[in-house]
Amino acid sequence: LVDLRMSDNNFVGEIPLKLIDLFRLEYLLLNGNKLNGTIPEDIFLGTARLVELSLANNNLEGALPTEMGTLTALKQCSLAKNKLTGTIPTGWATLAHVVHLSIAQNKVTGTIPNEVAGWKDIEALHINDNEIGGTISTYLGSLSKLKEIHMQNNNLTGPIPAEFGSLSDLESLRLDGNQLSGDIPDEVCTLTDARALSFLSTDCKKGDVACPCCDECH
């Protein structure tokens, strides 16, 4: 079995461990169900060929699975809209081919690890609506294929990295709903002038961030 798509049903219960036997599996889509429990780490040991994984919009709990870092062929991954906790595993640094990664709308804590520098193919990173704190990793500025960075509604602090200005393909940057401070870097505003960056939002309405080039202030 290569392709298992069971999205948008009413399946309940836990993710079965027997998935570990599907060693040829490349597509696993279980999003939009009522699955609960934790994501069993062992299933990733037998599904190393996975290209797309979606467990979004369920009732899954527990920490983000460290063993997902073994899925070196993974390109699309969504764990959004669950009740997942823990931190972004540094072991995910090996996801070198991931193009779209979403852990949005969970209860993830910790900081953005510098190991994100390994995601060289990533185009969309959605970590919004969690409890992630600390400063924004400047290593994100080295991910030249990024088109979307959604980090709104977290606990991020400190300045907005000038390194974002090197992301010439960036189309959407959402930073509102955090505790960031300082001026938006000129390098980022230059992207809006070039009309590459079509949407930029920060907390400029309440004065925490000065942003003359923002499309939306919160």
PDB file of C-alpha atoms in Angstrom, residues 25-192:
ATOM      1  CA  LEU A  25       3.502   3.969   2.337  1.00  0.00           C
ATOM      2  CA  GLU A  26       4.127   7.393   0.792  1.00  0.00           C
ATOM      3  CA  TYR A  27       0.867   9.217   1.553  1.00  0.00           C
ATOM      4  CA  LEU A  28      -0.899   9.078   4.928  1.00  0.00           C
ATOM      5  CA  LEU A  29      -3.862  11.437   5.287  1.00  0.00           C
ATOM      6  CA  LEU A  30      -5.981  11.021   8.421  1.00  0.00           C
ATOM      7  CA  ASN A  31      -6.954  14.656   8.875  1.00  0.00           C
ATOM      8  CA  GLY A  32     -10.476  15.783   9.751  1.00  0.00           C
ATOM      9  CA  ASN A  33     -11.437  12.889  11.990  1.00  0.00           C
ATOM     10  CA  LYS A  34     -11.895  12.421  15.737  1.00  0.00           C
ATOM     11  CA  LEU A  35      -8.696  10.567  16.495  1.00  0.00           C
ATOM     12  CA  ASN A  36      -7.306  10.934  20.007  1.00  0.00           C
ATOM     13  CA  GLY A  37      -4.366   9.824  22.109  1.00  0.00           C
ATOM     14  CA  THR A  38      -0.751  10.497  21.242  1.00  0.00           C
ATOM     15  CA  ILE A  39       1.008  10.149  17.903  1.00  0.00           C
ATOM     16  CA  PRO A  40       2.831   6.808  18.205  1.00  0.00           C
ATOM     17  CA  GLU A  41       6.524   7.401  17.527  1.00  0.00           C
ATOM     18  CA  ASP A  42       7.094   3.858  16.292  1.00  0.00           C
ATOM     19  CA  ILE A  43       4.958   4.251  13.172  1.00  0.00           C
ATOM     20  CA  PHE A  44       7.644   6.503  11.672  1.00  0.00           C
ATOM     21  CA  LEU A  45      10.241   3.757  11.978  1.00  0.00           C
ATOM     22  CA  GLY A  46       8.346   1.661   9.420  1.00  0.00           C
ATOM     23  CA  THR A  47       7.092   4.408   7.123  1.00  0.00           C
ATOM     24  CA  ALA A  48      10.357   6.028   6.089  1.00  0.00           C
ATOM     25  CA  ARG A  49       9.113   6.617   2.533  1.00  0.00           C
ATOM     26  CA  LEU A  50       6.367   9.057   3.571  1.00  0.00           C
ATOM     27  CA  VAL A  51       6.113  12.076   1.282  1.00  0.00           C
ATOM     28  CA  GLU A  52       2.905  13.533   2.712  1.00  0.00           C
ATOM     29  CA  LEU A  53       1.554  13.286   6.261  1.00  0.00           C
ATOM     30  CA  SER A  54      -1.598  14.980   7.498  1.00  0.00           C
ATOM     31  CA  LEU A  55      -2.986  14.392  10.978  1.00  0.00           C
ATOM     32  CA  ALA A  56      -4.573  17.830  11.222  1.00  0.00           C
ATOM     33  CA  ASN A  57      -7.932  18.628  12.759  1.00  0.00           C
ATOM     34  CA  ASN A  58      -8.187  15.755  15.207  1.00  0.00           C
ATOM     35  CA  ASN A  59      -7.993  15.527  19.004  1.00  0.00           C
ATOM     36  CA  LEU A  60      -4.419  14.293  19.273  1.00  0.00           C
ATOM     37  CA  GLU A  61      -2.444  15.042  22.418  1.00  0.00           C
ATOM     38  CA  GLY A  62       1.090  14.608  23.710  1.00  0.00           C
ATOM     39  CA  ALA A  63       4.416  15.923  22.497  1.00  0.00           C
ATOM     40  CA  LEU A  64       5.384  16.571  18.897  1.00  0.00           C
ATOM     41  CA  PRO A  65       6.941  13.281  17.709  1.00  0.00           C
ATOM     42  CA  THR A  66      10.743  13.404  17.645  1.00  0.00           C
ATOM     43  CA  GLU A  67      10.942  10.317  15.422  1.00  0.00           C
ATOM     44  CA  MET A  68       9.249  12.233  12.620  1.00  0.00           C
ATOM     45  CA  GLY A  69      12.758  13.452  11.906  1.00  0.00           C
ATOM     46  CA  THR A  70      13.478  10.060  10.319  1.00  0.00           C
ATOM     47  CA  LEU A  71      11.093  10.886   7.463  1.00  0.00           C
ATOM     48  CA  THR A  72      13.780  12.371   5.252  1.00  0.00           C
ATOM     49  CA  ALA A  73      11.576  12.162   2.114  1.00  0.00           C
ATOM     50  CA  LEU A  74       8.741  14.155   3.706  1.00  0.00           C
ATOM     51  CA  LYS A  75       7.529  17.153   1.688  1.00  0.00           C
ATOM     52  CA  GLN A  76       4.090  17.996   3.098  1.00  0.00           C
ATOM     53  CA  CYS A  77       3.261  17.764   6.805  1.00  0.00           C
ATOM     54  CA  SER A  78       0.346  19.133   8.807  1.00  0.00           C
ATOM     55  CA  LEU A  79      -0.249  18.446  12.488  1.00  0.00           C
ATOM     56  CA  ALA A  80      -2.403  21.559  12.876  1.00  0.00           C
ATOM     57  CA  LYS A  81      -5.573  21.927  14.947  1.00  0.00           C
ATOM     58  CA  ASN A  82      -4.889  19.348  17.616  1.00  0.00           C
ATOM     59  CA  LYS A  83      -3.883  19.555  21.276  1.00  0.00           C
ATOM     60  CA  LEU A  84      -0.213  18.753  20.799  1.00  0.00           C
ATOM     61  CA  THR A  85       2.336  19.987  23.320  1.00  0.00           C
ATOM     62  CA  GLY A  86       6.084  19.963  23.867  1.00  0.00           C
ATOM     63  CA  THR A  87       8.685  21.790  21.831  1.00  0.00           C
ATOM     64  CA  ILE A  88       9.741  21.707  18.186  1.00  0.00           C
ATOM     65  CA  PRO A  89      12.168  18.753  18.193  1.00  0.00           C
ATOM     66  CA  THR A  90      15.744  19.533  17.171  1.00  0.00           C
ATOM     67  CA  GLY A  91      15.669  16.110  15.505  1.00  0.00           C
ATOM     68  CA  TRP A  92      13.445  17.582  12.814  1.00  0.00           C
ATOM     69  CA  ALA A  93      16.549  19.244  11.374  1.00  0.00           C
ATOM     70  CA  THR A  94      16.812  16.281   8.988  1.00  0.00           C
ATOM     71  CA  LEU A  95      13.553  17.212   7.218  1.00  0.00           C
ATOM     72  CA  ALA A  96      15.633  18.731   4.438  1.00  0.00           C
ATOM     73  CA  HIS A  97      12.978  18.272   1.736  1.00  0.00           C
ATOM     74  CA  VAL A  98       9.904  19.484   3.611  1.00  0.00           C
ATOM     75  CA  VAL A  99       8.063  22.131   1.578  1.00  0.00           C
ATOM     76  CA  HIS A 100       5.026  22.785   3.768  1.00  0.00           C
ATOM     77  CA  LEU A 101       5.082  22.326   7.542  1.00  0.00           C
ATOM     78  CA  SER A 102       2.220  23.275   9.848  1.00  0.00           C
ATOM     79  CA  ILE A 103       1.905  22.773  13.590  1.00  0.00           C
ATOM     80  CA  ALA A 104      -0.551  25.657  13.911  1.00  0.00           C
ATOM     81  CA  GLN A 105      -3.292  25.832  16.529  1.00  0.00           C
ATOM     82  CA  ASN A 106      -1.819  23.506  19.117  1.00  0.00           C
ATOM     83  CA  LYS A 107      -0.229  24.041  22.539  1.00  0.00           C
ATOM     84  CA  VAL A 108       3.419  23.902  21.508  1.00  0.00           C
ATOM     85  CA  THR A 109       5.899  25.676  23.794  1.00  0.00           C
ATOM     86  CA  GLY A 110       9.643  26.270  23.820  1.00  0.00           C
ATOM     87  CA  THR A 111      11.499  28.291  21.216  1.00  0.00           C
ATOM     88  CA  ILE A 112      12.206  28.143  17.483  1.00  0.00           C
ATOM     89  CA  PRO A 113      15.351  25.970  17.286  1.00  0.00           C
ATOM     90  CA  ASN A 114      18.278  27.014  15.121  1.00  0.00           C
ATOM     91  CA  GLU A 115      18.054  23.582  13.529  1.00  0.00           C
ATOM     92  CA  VAL A 116      15.347  24.999  11.244  1.00  0.00           C
ATOM     93  CA  ALA A 117      18.327  25.981   9.075  1.00  0.00           C
ATOM     94  CA  GLY A 118      18.190  22.421   7.746  1.00  0.00           C
ATOM     95  CA  TRP A 119      14.817  22.962   6.049  1.00  0.00           C
ATOM     96  CA  LYS A 120      16.349  24.147   2.790  1.00  0.00           C
ATOM     97  CA  ASP A 121      13.288  23.387   0.606  1.00  0.00           C
ATOM     98  CA  ILE A 122      10.622  24.862   2.867  1.00  0.00           C
ATOM     99  CA  GLU A 123       8.164  27.301   1.293  1.00  0.00           C
ATOM    100  CA  ALA A 124       5.461  27.544   3.971  1.00  0.00           C
ATOM    101  CA  LEU A 125       6.006  27.473   7.739  1.00  0.00           C
ATOM    102  CA  HIS A 126       2.899  27.770   9.913  1.00  0.00           C
ATOM    103  CA  ILE A 127       3.537  27.717  13.667  1.00  0.00           C
ATOM    104  CA  ASN A 128       0.830  30.234  14.575  1.00  0.00           C
ATOM    105  CA  ASP A 129      -1.561  30.014  17.526  1.00  0.00           C
ATOM    106  CA  ASN A 130       0.697  28.182  19.949  1.00  0.00           C
ATOM    107  CA  GLU A 131       2.672  29.182  23.046  1.00  0.00           C
ATOM    108  CA  ILE A 132       6.111  29.433  21.431  1.00  0.00           C
ATOM    109  CA  GLY A 133       8.394  31.996  23.051  1.00  0.00           C
ATOM    110  CA  GLY A 134      11.907  33.376  22.845  1.00  0.00           C
ATOM    111  CA  THR A 135      13.334  35.326  19.955  1.00  0.00           C
ATOM    112  CA  ILE A 136      12.812  34.556  16.274  1.00  0.00           C
ATOM    113  CA  SER A 137      15.689  32.475  14.936  1.00  0.00           C
ATOM    114  CA  THR A 138      17.740  34.482  12.451  1.00  0.00           C
ATOM    115  CA  TYR A 139      18.437  31.193  10.657  1.00  0.00           C
ATOM    116  CA  LEU A 140      14.985  31.474   9.079  1.00  0.00           C
ATOM    117  CA  GLY A 141      16.488  34.194   6.906  1.00  0.00           C
ATOM    118  CA  SER A 142      18.698  31.605   5.227  1.00  0.00           C
ATOM    119  CA  LEU A 143      15.734  29.586   3.928  1.00  0.00           C
ATOM    120  CA  SER A 144      15.601  31.237   0.530  1.00  0.00           C
ATOM    121  CA  LYS A 145      12.499  29.417  -0.776  1.00  0.00           C
ATOM    122  CA  LEU A 146      10.178  30.634   1.997  1.00  0.00           C
ATOM    123  CA  LYS A 147       6.936  32.180   0.753  1.00  0.00           C
ATOM    124  CA  GLU A 148       4.836  32.083   3.924  1.00  0.00           C
ATOM    125  CA  ILE A 149       5.858  32.573   7.554  1.00  0.00           C
ATOM    126  CA  HIS A 150       2.904  32.518   9.926  1.00  0.00           C
ATOM    127  CA  MET A 151       3.921  33.011  13.567  1.00  0.00           C
ATOM    128  CA  GLN A 152       1.013  35.057  14.852  1.00  0.00           C
ATOM    129  CA  ASN A 153      -0.500  34.543  18.307  1.00  0.00           C
ATOM    130  CA  ASN A 154       2.485  33.149  20.199  1.00  0.00           C
ATOM    131  CA  ASN A 155       4.759  34.508  22.948  1.00  0.00           C
ATOM    132  CA  LEU A 156       7.668  35.600  20.763  1.00  0.00           C
ATOM    133  CA  THR A 157       9.839  38.439  22.053  1.00  0.00           C
ATOM    134  CA  GLY A 158      12.678  40.665  20.860  1.00  0.00           C
ATOM    135  CA  PRO A 159      13.285  42.240  17.466  1.00  0.00           C
ATOM    136  CA  ILE A 160      12.121  41.160  14.030  1.00  0.00           C
ATOM    137  CA  PRO A 161      15.208  39.786  12.238  1.00  0.00           C
ATOM    138  CA  ALA A 162      16.636  41.901   9.445  1.00  0.00           C
ATOM    139  CA  GLU A 163      17.599  38.575   7.843  1.00  0.00           C
ATOM    140  CA  PHE A 164      13.978  38.242   6.678  1.00  0.00           C
ATOM    141  CA  GLY A 165      14.876  40.908   4.111  1.00  0.00           C
ATOM    142  CA  SER A 166      16.887  38.345   2.154  1.00  0.00           C
ATOM    143  CA  LEU A 167      13.783  36.216   1.513  1.00  0.00           C
ATOM    144  CA  SER A 168      13.041  37.523  -1.959  1.00  0.00           C
ATOM    145  CA  ASP A 169      10.201  35.027  -2.542  1.00  0.00           C
ATOM    146  CA  LEU A 170       8.383  35.891   0.690  1.00  0.00           C
ATOM    147  CA  GLU A 171       4.696  36.654   0.099  1.00  0.00           C
ATOM    148  CA  SER A 172       3.090  36.513   3.557  1.00  0.00           C
ATOM    149  CA  LEU A 173       4.648  37.352   6.938  1.00  0.00           C
ATOM    150  CA  ARG A 174       2.362  37.290   9.975  1.00  0.00           C
ATOM    151  CA  LEU A 175       3.899  38.284  13.295  1.00  0.00           C
ATOM    152  CA  ASP A 176       0.956  39.870  15.147  1.00  0.00           C
ATOM    153  CA  GLY A 177      -0.249  38.674  18.538  1.00  0.00           C
ATOM    154  CA  ASN A 178       3.245  38.384  20.034  1.00  0.00           C
ATOM    155  CA  GLN A 179       5.470  40.488  22.281  1.00  0.00           C
ATOM    156  CA  LEU A 180       7.918  41.644  19.639  1.00  0.00           C
ATOM    157  CA  SER A 181       9.478  45.093  19.859  1.00  0.00           C
ATOM    158  CA  GLY A 182      11.452  47.645  17.881  1.00  0.00           C
ATOM    159  CA  ASP A 183      11.171  48.856  14.330  1.00  0.00           C
ATOM    160  CA  ILE A 184      10.378  46.632  11.407  1.00  0.00           C
ATOM    161  CA  PRO A 185      13.718  46.342   9.579  1.00  0.00           C
ATOM    162  CA  ASP A 186      14.136  48.433   6.454  1.00  0.00           C
ATOM    163  CA  GLU A 187      15.207  45.256   4.671  1.00  0.00           C
ATOM    164  CA  VAL A 188      11.716  43.800   5.247  1.00  0.00           C
ATOM    165  CA  CYS A 189       9.925  46.966   4.128  1.00  0.00           C
ATOM    166  CA  THR A 190      11.985  46.828   0.952  1.00  0.00           C
ATOM    167  CA  LEU A 191      10.245  43.542   0.130  1.00  0.00           C
ATOM    168  CA  THR A 192       6.867  45.278   0.265  1.00  0.00           C
TER     169      THR A 192
END
